[in-house]
Amino acid sequence: MAVTVTLKVNGVERTVTTDPQRPLLDVLREEFGLTGTKYGCGEGRCGACTVLMDGQRALSCVTPVAEADRKAITTIEGLAKGDVLHPVQEAFLEEGAMQCGYCTSGMILSAVALLRENPHPTDEQIVEGMNGNICRCNGYVKITHAVRRAAQKMQR
Ligand code: FES
Ligand code: FES
């Protein structure tokens, strides 16, 4: 039976009536047109679908939309302030930390959460903290540099 769920997506309250078990990822992409969040494995193993739910990382492909009811969801579309990119977005661009870009939005949201939890990570902590996000283009060196650069930017 369908339920009505209210989410605060990137600061805007949105309502959807749907199957409570439907993945949050489907709702974001198909109901709200927020296609920056990507479908990779669909089973919680790659991190491509990472969003923030009440500030914590969530894998939206395995998060039933009912679990997100009344929660604040941040997607890649919600990070910039107008034309001003989030420091993590800037750092990824400056380091060229993307090839095909498919993993990038999930990587950036994971990095935002990581730097919120630990604003001064060592390289080892960055690697460990980004461990749930897979880059099939193998861009890990530049991604690590980008997270380090973002941490430096956010300390200024
Ligand atoms: S698509 Fe969600 S973890 Fe891979
Ligand atoms: S840049 Fe292609 S999957 Fe990471």
mmCIF file with all atom_site columns, C-alpha atoms and ligand atoms in Angstrom:
data_model
loop_
_atom_site.group_PDB
_atom_site.id
_atom_site.type_symbol
_atom_site.label_atom_id
_atom_site.label_alt_id
_atom_site.label_comp_id
_atom_site.label_asym_id
_atom_site.label_entity_id
_atom_site.label_seq_id
_atom_site.pdbx_PDB_ins_code
_atom_site.Cartn_x
_atom_site.Cartn_y
_atom_site.Cartn_z
_atom_site.occupancy
_atom_site.B_iso_or_equiv
_atom_site.pdbx_formal_charge
_atom_site.auth_seq_id
_atom_site.auth_comp_id
_atom_site.auth_asym_id
_atom_site.auth_atom_id
_atom_site.pdbx_PDB_model_num
ATOM   1   C  CA  . MET A 1 1   ? 0.000  0.000  0.000   1.00 0.00 ? 1   MET A CA  1
ATOM   2   C  CA  . ALA A 1 2   ? 1.288  3.447  -0.897  1.00 0.00 ? 2   ALA A CA  1
ATOM   3   C  CA  . VAL A 1 3   ? 2.227  5.909  1.828   1.00 0.00 ? 3   VAL A CA  1
ATOM   4   C  CA  . THR A 1 4   ? 2.837  9.624  1.721   1.00 0.00 ? 4   THR A CA  1
ATOM   5   C  CA  . VAL A 1 5   ? 6.341  10.635 2.684   1.00 0.00 ? 5   VAL A CA  1
ATOM   6   C  CA  . THR A 1 6   ? 7.634  14.152 3.269   1.00 0.00 ? 6   THR A CA  1
ATOM   7   C  CA  . LEU A 1 7   ? 11.302 14.863 2.754   1.00 0.00 ? 7   LEU A CA  1
ATOM   8   C  CA  . LYS A 1 8   ? 13.285 18.049 3.040   1.00 0.00 ? 8   LYS A CA  1
ATOM   9   C  CA  . VAL A 1 9   ? 15.439 17.795 -0.060  1.00 0.00 ? 9   VAL A CA  1
ATOM   10  C  CA  . ASN A 1 10  ? 18.200 20.373 -0.378  1.00 0.00 ? 10  ASN A CA  1
ATOM   11  C  CA  . GLY A 1 11  ? 16.230 22.643 1.930   1.00 0.00 ? 11  GLY A CA  1
ATOM   12  C  CA  . VAL A 1 12  ? 12.910 22.300 0.090   1.00 0.00 ? 12  VAL A CA  1
ATOM   13  C  CA  . GLU A 1 13  ? 10.023 20.271 1.502   1.00 0.00 ? 13  GLU A CA  1
ATOM   14  C  CA  . ARG A 1 14  ? 8.819  17.644 -0.988  1.00 0.00 ? 14  ARG A CA  1
ATOM   15  C  CA  . THR A 1 15  ? 6.072  15.092 -0.707  1.00 0.00 ? 15  THR A CA  1
ATOM   16  C  CA  . VAL A 1 16  ? 5.615  11.834 -2.564  1.00 0.00 ? 16  VAL A CA  1
ATOM   17  C  CA  . THR A 1 17  ? 2.997  9.097  -2.349  1.00 0.00 ? 17  THR A CA  1
ATOM   18  C  CA  . THR A 1 18  ? 4.581  5.778  -3.157  1.00 0.00 ? 18  THR A CA  1
ATOM   19  C  CA  . ASP A 1 19  ? 5.519  2.263  -2.043  1.00 0.00 ? 19  ASP A CA  1
ATOM   20  C  CA  . PRO A 1 20  ? 7.271  2.701  1.350   1.00 0.00 ? 20  PRO A CA  1
ATOM   21  C  CA  . GLN A 1 21  ? 9.957  0.199  0.307   1.00 0.00 ? 21  GLN A CA  1
ATOM   22  C  CA  . ARG A 1 22  ? 10.832 2.089  -2.852  1.00 0.00 ? 22  ARG A CA  1
ATOM   23  C  CA  . PRO A 1 23  ? 14.496 3.100  -2.782  1.00 0.00 ? 23  PRO A CA  1
ATOM   24  C  CA  . LEU A 1 24  ? 15.142 6.727  -1.909  1.00 0.00 ? 24  LEU A CA  1
ATOM   25  C  CA  . LEU A 1 25  ? 17.402 6.844  -4.991  1.00 0.00 ? 25  LEU A CA  1
ATOM   26  C  CA  . ASP A 1 26  ? 14.436 6.139  -7.315  1.00 0.00 ? 26  ASP A CA  1
ATOM   27  C  CA  . VAL A 1 27  ? 12.358 8.845  -5.691  1.00 0.00 ? 27  VAL A CA  1
ATOM   28  C  CA  . LEU A 1 28  ? 15.143 11.423 -5.950  1.00 0.00 ? 28  LEU A CA  1
ATOM   29  C  CA  . ARG A 1 29  ? 15.826 10.645 -9.599  1.00 0.00 ? 29  ARG A CA  1
ATOM   30  C  CA  . GLU A 1 30  ? 12.401 9.773  -10.943 1.00 0.00 ? 30  GLU A CA  1
ATOM   31  C  CA  . GLU A 1 31  ? 10.005 11.874 -8.870  1.00 0.00 ? 31  GLU A CA  1
ATOM   32  C  CA  . PHE A 1 32  ? 12.178 14.898 -8.150  1.00 0.00 ? 32  PHE A CA  1
ATOM   33  C  CA  . GLY A 1 33  ? 14.429 14.905 -11.233 1.00 0.00 ? 33  GLY A CA  1
ATOM   34  C  CA  . LEU A 1 34  ? 17.619 14.963 -9.137  1.00 0.00 ? 34  LEU A CA  1
ATOM   35  C  CA  . THR A 1 35  ? 19.714 12.810 -11.432 1.00 0.00 ? 35  THR A CA  1
ATOM   36  C  CA  . GLY A 1 36  ? 23.085 13.835 -9.963  1.00 0.00 ? 36  GLY A CA  1
ATOM   37  C  CA  . THR A 1 37  ? 22.793 10.881 -7.574  1.00 0.00 ? 37  THR A CA  1
ATOM   38  C  CA  . LYS A 1 38  ? 23.819 7.788  -9.500  1.00 0.00 ? 38  LYS A CA  1
ATOM   39  C  CA  . TYR A 1 39  ? 22.744 4.162  -9.646  1.00 0.00 ? 39  TYR A CA  1
ATOM   40  C  CA  . GLY A 1 40  ? 25.800 1.924  -9.591  1.00 0.00 ? 40  GLY A CA  1
ATOM   41  C  CA  . CYS A 1 41  ? 25.422 -1.517 -8.046  1.00 0.00 ? 41  CYS A CA  1
ATOM   42  C  CA  . GLY A 1 42  ? 21.965 -1.068 -6.547  1.00 0.00 ? 42  GLY A CA  1
ATOM   43  C  CA  . GLU A 1 43  ? 22.934 -3.195 -3.564  1.00 0.00 ? 43  GLU A CA  1
ATOM   44  C  CA  . GLY A 1 44  ? 24.874 -0.985 -1.187  1.00 0.00 ? 44  GLY A CA  1
ATOM   45  C  CA  . ARG A 1 45  ? 28.360 -1.869 -2.367  1.00 0.00 ? 45  ARG A CA  1
ATOM   46  C  CA  . CYS A 1 46  ? 29.704 0.990  -4.484  1.00 0.00 ? 46  CYS A CA  1
ATOM   47  C  CA  . GLY A 1 47  ? 28.711 4.337  -2.936  1.00 0.00 ? 47  GLY A CA  1
ATOM   48  C  CA  . ALA A 1 48  ? 27.626 5.930  -6.244  1.00 0.00 ? 48  ALA A CA  1
ATOM   49  C  CA  . CYS A 1 49  ? 24.216 6.676  -4.733  1.00 0.00 ? 49  CYS A CA  1
ATOM   50  C  CA  . THR A 1 50  ? 25.526 8.362  -1.555  1.00 0.00 ? 50  THR A CA  1
ATOM   51  C  CA  . VAL A 1 51  ? 23.481 11.255 -0.177  1.00 0.00 ? 51  VAL A CA  1
ATOM   52  C  CA  . LEU A 1 52  ? 23.380 12.869 3.250   1.00 0.00 ? 52  LEU A CA  1
ATOM   53  C  CA  . MET A 1 53  ? 20.409 12.070 5.476   1.00 0.00 ? 53  MET A CA  1
ATOM   54  C  CA  . ASP A 1 54  ? 20.260 14.410 8.469   1.00 0.00 ? 54  ASP A CA  1
ATOM   55  C  CA  . GLY A 1 55  ? 23.937 15.064 7.787   1.00 0.00 ? 55  GLY A CA  1
ATOM   56  C  CA  . GLN A 1 56  ? 24.997 11.392 7.819   1.00 0.00 ? 56  GLN A CA  1
ATOM   57  C  CA  . ARG A 1 57  ? 25.993 9.354  4.789   1.00 0.00 ? 57  ARG A CA  1
ATOM   58  C  CA  . ALA A 1 58  ? 23.216 7.193  3.398   1.00 0.00 ? 58  ALA A CA  1
ATOM   59  C  CA  . LEU A 1 59  ? 23.267 4.757  0.494   1.00 0.00 ? 59  LEU A CA  1
ATOM   60  C  CA  . SER A 1 60  ? 20.085 5.817  -1.240  1.00 0.00 ? 60  SER A CA  1
ATOM   61  C  CA  . CYS A 1 61  ? 19.797 2.623  -3.342  1.00 0.00 ? 61  CYS A CA  1
ATOM   62  C  CA  . VAL A 1 62  ? 19.204 0.545  -0.208  1.00 0.00 ? 62  VAL A CA  1
ATOM   63  C  CA  . THR A 1 63  ? 17.361 3.154  1.856   1.00 0.00 ? 63  THR A CA  1
ATOM   64  C  CA  . PRO A 1 64  ? 13.576 2.661  1.695   1.00 0.00 ? 64  PRO A CA  1
ATOM   65  C  CA  . VAL A 1 65  ? 11.967 6.035  1.132   1.00 0.00 ? 65  VAL A CA  1
ATOM   66  C  CA  . ALA A 1 66  ? 9.811  5.569  4.241   1.00 0.00 ? 66  ALA A CA  1
ATOM   67  C  CA  . GLU A 1 67  ? 13.017 5.594  6.308   1.00 0.00 ? 67  GLU A CA  1
ATOM   68  C  CA  . ALA A 1 68  ? 13.720 9.099  5.023   1.00 0.00 ? 68  ALA A CA  1
ATOM   69  C  CA  . ASP A 1 69  ? 10.341 10.471 6.097   1.00 0.00 ? 69  ASP A CA  1
ATOM   70  C  CA  . ARG A 1 70  ? 10.763 13.856 7.829   1.00 0.00 ? 70  ARG A CA  1
ATOM   71  C  CA  . LYS A 1 71  ? 14.524 13.750 7.270   1.00 0.00 ? 71  LYS A CA  1
ATOM   72  C  CA  . ALA A 1 72  ? 16.741 16.336 5.605   1.00 0.00 ? 72  ALA A CA  1
ATOM   73  C  CA  . ILE A 1 73  ? 18.316 14.954 2.438   1.00 0.00 ? 73  ILE A CA  1
ATOM   74  C  CA  . THR A 1 74  ? 21.261 16.597 0.732   1.00 0.00 ? 74  THR A CA  1
ATOM   75  C  CA  . THR A 1 75  ? 22.163 15.596 -2.805  1.00 0.00 ? 75  THR A CA  1
ATOM   76  C  CA  . ILE A 1 76  ? 24.948 16.892 -5.030  1.00 0.00 ? 76  ILE A CA  1
ATOM   77  C  CA  . GLU A 1 77  ? 22.506 19.480 -6.408  1.00 0.00 ? 77  GLU A CA  1
ATOM   78  C  CA  . GLY A 1 78  ? 22.181 20.988 -2.929  1.00 0.00 ? 78  GLY A CA  1
ATOM   79  C  CA  . LEU A 1 79  ? 25.837 21.604 -2.097  1.00 0.00 ? 79  LEU A CA  1
ATOM   80  C  CA  . ALA A 1 80  ? 26.622 24.789 -4.026  1.00 0.00 ? 80  ALA A CA  1
ATOM   81  C  CA  . LYS A 1 81  ? 25.284 28.113 -2.817  1.00 0.00 ? 81  LYS A CA  1
ATOM   82  C  CA  . GLY A 1 82  ? 24.054 29.722 -6.018  1.00 0.00 ? 82  GLY A CA  1
ATOM   83  C  CA  . ASP A 1 83  ? 27.104 29.979 -8.257  1.00 0.00 ? 83  ASP A CA  1
ATOM   84  C  CA  . VAL A 1 84  ? 29.536 29.292 -5.419  1.00 0.00 ? 84  VAL A CA  1
ATOM   85  C  CA  . LEU A 1 85  ? 30.640 25.687 -5.268  1.00 0.00 ? 85  LEU A CA  1
ATOM   86  C  CA  . HIS A 1 86  ? 31.127 23.849 -1.992  1.00 0.00 ? 86  HIS A CA  1
ATOM   87  C  CA  . PRO A 1 87  ? 34.859 23.663 -1.092  1.00 0.00 ? 87  PRO A CA  1
ATOM   88  C  CA  . VAL A 1 88  ? 34.806 19.895 -1.696  1.00 0.00 ? 88  VAL A CA  1
ATOM   89  C  CA  . GLN A 1 89  ? 33.404 20.432 -5.195  1.00 0.00 ? 89  GLN A CA  1
ATOM   90  C  CA  . GLU A 1 90  ? 36.059 23.083 -5.862  1.00 0.00 ? 90  GLU A CA  1
ATOM   91  C  CA  . ALA A 1 91  ? 38.803 20.770 -4.628  1.00 0.00 ? 91  ALA A CA  1
ATOM   92  C  CA  . PHE A 1 92  ? 37.659 17.907 -6.881  1.00 0.00 ? 92  PHE A CA  1
ATOM   93  C  CA  . LEU A 1 93  ? 37.712 20.259 -9.866  1.00 0.00 ? 93  LEU A CA  1
ATOM   94  C  CA  . GLU A 1 94  ? 41.105 21.730 -8.976  1.00 0.00 ? 94  GLU A CA  1
ATOM   95  C  CA  . GLU A 1 95  ? 42.656 18.283 -8.543  1.00 0.00 ? 95  GLU A CA  1
ATOM   96  C  CA  . GLY A 1 96  ? 40.952 16.883 -11.657 1.00 0.00 ? 96  GLY A CA  1
ATOM   97  C  CA  . ALA A 1 97  ? 39.660 14.104 -9.411  1.00 0.00 ? 97  ALA A CA  1
ATOM   98  C  CA  . MET A 1 98  ? 37.272 12.603 -11.946 1.00 0.00 ? 98  MET A CA  1
ATOM   99  C  CA  . GLN A 1 99  ? 37.445 10.740 -15.223 1.00 0.00 ? 99  GLN A CA  1
ATOM   100 C  CA  . CYS A 1 100 ? 34.027 9.469  -16.336 1.00 0.00 ? 100 CYS A CA  1
ATOM   101 C  CA  . GLY A 1 101 ? 32.508 11.234 -13.315 1.00 0.00 ? 101 GLY A CA  1
ATOM   102 C  CA  . TYR A 1 102 ? 30.072 8.455  -12.480 1.00 0.00 ? 102 TYR A CA  1
ATOM   103 C  CA  . CYS A 1 103 ? 31.334 8.018  -8.921  1.00 0.00 ? 103 CYS A CA  1
ATOM   104 C  CA  . THR A 1 104 ? 31.933 11.723 -8.343  1.00 0.00 ? 104 THR A CA  1
ATOM   105 C  CA  . SER A 1 105 ? 28.726 12.882 -6.712  1.00 0.00 ? 105 SER A CA  1
ATOM   106 C  CA  . GLY A 1 106 ? 28.850 9.989  -4.247  1.00 0.00 ? 106 GLY A CA  1
ATOM   107 C  CA  . MET A 1 107 ? 32.544 10.647 -3.591  1.00 0.00 ? 107 MET A CA  1
ATOM   108 C  CA  . ILE A 1 108 ? 31.877 14.327 -2.923  1.00 0.00 ? 108 ILE A CA  1
ATOM   109 C  CA  . LEU A 1 109 ? 28.982 13.659 -0.534  1.00 0.00 ? 109 LEU A CA  1
ATOM   110 C  CA  . SER A 1 110 ? 31.086 11.074 1.312   1.00 0.00 ? 110 SER A CA  1
ATOM   111 C  CA  . ALA A 1 111 ? 33.947 13.557 1.551   1.00 0.00 ? 111 ALA A CA  1
ATOM   112 C  CA  . VAL A 1 112 ? 31.609 16.231 2.922   1.00 0.00 ? 112 VAL A CA  1
ATOM   113 C  CA  . ALA A 1 113 ? 30.447 13.816 5.633   1.00 0.00 ? 113 ALA A CA  1
ATOM   114 C  CA  . LEU A 1 114 ? 33.988 12.646 6.358   1.00 0.00 ? 114 LEU A CA  1
ATOM   115 C  CA  . LEU A 1 115 ? 35.283 16.204 6.800   1.00 0.00 ? 115 LEU A CA  1
ATOM   116 C  CA  . ARG A 1 116 ? 32.360 17.059 9.033   1.00 0.00 ? 116 ARG A CA  1
ATOM   117 C  CA  . GLU A 1 117 ? 33.233 14.101 11.274  1.00 0.00 ? 117 GLU A CA  1
ATOM   118 C  CA  . ASN A 1 118 ? 36.985 14.674 11.070  1.00 0.00 ? 118 ASN A CA  1
ATOM   119 C  CA  . PRO A 1 119 ? 38.057 18.103 9.761   1.00 0.00 ? 119 PRO A CA  1
ATOM   120 C  CA  . HIS A 1 120 ? 41.787 17.240 9.953   1.00 0.00 ? 120 HIS A CA  1
ATOM   121 C  CA  . PRO A 1 121 ? 42.118 13.736 8.504   1.00 0.00 ? 121 PRO A CA  1
ATOM   122 C  CA  . THR A 1 122 ? 45.444 12.107 7.749   1.00 0.00 ? 122 THR A CA  1
ATOM   123 C  CA  . ASP A 1 123 ? 45.839 10.527 4.314   1.00 0.00 ? 123 ASP A CA  1
ATOM   124 C  CA  . GLU A 1 124 ? 45.239 7.129  5.915   1.00 0.00 ? 124 GLU A CA  1
ATOM   125 C  CA  . GLN A 1 125 ? 42.031 8.387  7.486   1.00 0.00 ? 125 GLN A CA  1
ATOM   126 C  CA  . ILE A 1 126 ? 40.923 9.784  4.113   1.00 0.00 ? 126 ILE A CA  1
ATOM   127 C  CA  . VAL A 1 127 ? 41.531 6.439  2.421   1.00 0.00 ? 127 VAL A CA  1
ATOM   128 C  CA  . GLU A 1 128 ? 39.735 4.607  5.209   1.00 0.00 ? 128 GLU A CA  1
ATOM   129 C  CA  . GLY A 1 129 ? 36.883 7.131  5.335   1.00 0.00 ? 129 GLY A CA  1
ATOM   130 C  CA  . MET A 1 130 ? 36.300 6.961  1.579   1.00 0.00 ? 130 MET A CA  1
ATOM   131 C  CA  . ASN A 1 131 ? 36.532 3.185  1.546   1.00 0.00 ? 131 ASN A CA  1
ATOM   132 C  CA  . GLY A 1 132 ? 32.832 2.627  0.788   1.00 0.00 ? 132 GLY A CA  1
ATOM   133 C  CA  . ASN A 1 133 ? 33.030 4.555  -2.488  1.00 0.00 ? 133 ASN A CA  1
ATOM   134 C  CA  . ILE A 1 134 ? 34.338 2.717  -5.522  1.00 0.00 ? 134 ILE A CA  1
ATOM   135 C  CA  . CYS A 1 135 ? 35.829 4.441  -8.573  1.00 0.00 ? 135 CYS A CA  1
ATOM   136 C  CA  . ARG A 1 136 ? 35.900 2.096  -11.533 1.00 0.00 ? 136 ARG A CA  1
ATOM   137 C  CA  . CYS A 1 137 ? 38.241 4.537  -13.324 1.00 0.00 ? 137 CYS A CA  1
ATOM   138 C  CA  . ASN A 1 138 ? 40.699 3.973  -10.477 1.00 0.00 ? 138 ASN A CA  1
ATOM   139 C  CA  . GLY A 1 139 ? 41.076 7.683  -9.709  1.00 0.00 ? 139 GLY A CA  1
ATOM   140 C  CA  . TYR A 1 140 ? 41.871 7.129  -6.049  1.00 0.00 ? 140 TYR A CA  1
ATOM   141 C  CA  . VAL A 1 141 ? 45.134 9.089  -5.892  1.00 0.00 ? 141 VAL A CA  1
ATOM   142 C  CA  . LYS A 1 142 ? 43.564 12.291 -7.194  1.00 0.00 ? 142 LYS A CA  1
ATOM   143 C  CA  . ILE A 1 143 ? 40.445 11.730 -5.100  1.00 0.00 ? 143 ILE A CA  1
ATOM   144 C  CA  . THR A 1 144 ? 42.591 11.474 -1.972  1.00 0.00 ? 144 THR A CA  1
ATOM   145 C  CA  . HIS A 1 145 ? 44.424 14.661 -2.967  1.00 0.00 ? 145 HIS A CA  1
ATOM   146 C  CA  . ALA A 1 146 ? 41.081 16.401 -3.518  1.00 0.00 ? 146 ALA A CA  1
ATOM   147 C  CA  . VAL A 1 147 ? 39.804 15.464 -0.076  1.00 0.00 ? 147 VAL A CA  1
ATOM   148 C  CA  . ARG A 1 148 ? 43.057 16.666 1.467   1.00 0.00 ? 148 ARG A CA  1
ATOM   149 C  CA  . ARG A 1 149 ? 42.809 19.937 -0.485  1.00 0.00 ? 149 ARG A CA  1
ATOM   150 C  CA  . ALA A 1 150 ? 39.176 20.358 0.596   1.00 0.00 ? 150 ALA A CA  1
ATOM   151 C  CA  . ALA A 1 151 ? 40.171 19.879 4.241   1.00 0.00 ? 151 ALA A CA  1
ATOM   152 C  CA  . GLN A 1 152 ? 42.801 22.624 3.840   1.00 0.00 ? 152 GLN A CA  1
ATOM   153 C  CA  . LYS A 1 153 ? 40.286 24.971 2.168   1.00 0.00 ? 153 LYS A CA  1
ATOM   154 C  CA  . MET A 1 154 ? 37.751 24.429 4.934   1.00 0.00 ? 154 MET A CA  1
ATOM   155 C  CA  . GLN A 1 155 ? 40.294 25.331 7.613   1.00 0.00 ? 155 GLN A CA  1
ATOM   156 C  CA  . ARG A 1 156 ? 40.975 28.760 6.107   1.00 0.00 ? 156 ARG A CA  1
HETATM 157 S  S1  . FES B 2 .   ? 24.275 2.154  -6.170  1.00 0.00 ? 1   FES B S1  1
HETATM 158 FE FE1 . FES B 2 .   ? 24.017 2.338  -4.055  1.00 0.00 ? 1   FES B FE1 1
HETATM 159 S  S2  . FES B 2 .   ? 25.800 1.491  -3.201  1.00 0.00 ? 1   FES B S2  1
HETATM 160 FE FE2 . FES B 2 .   ? 25.991 1.121  -5.328  1.00 0.00 ? 1   FES B FE2 1
HETATM 161 S  S1  . FES B 2 .   ? 35.659 8.720  -12.295 1.00 0.00 ? 2   FES B S1  1
HETATM 162 FE FE1 . FES B 2 .   ? 34.784 7.036  -13.363 1.00 0.00 ? 2   FES B FE1 1
HETATM 163 S  S2  . FES B 2 .   ? 34.031 5.795  -11.773 1.00 0.00 ? 2   FES B S2  1
HETATM 164 FE FE2 . FES B 2 .   ? 35.178 7.283  -10.727 1.00 0.00 ? 2   FES B FE2 1
#
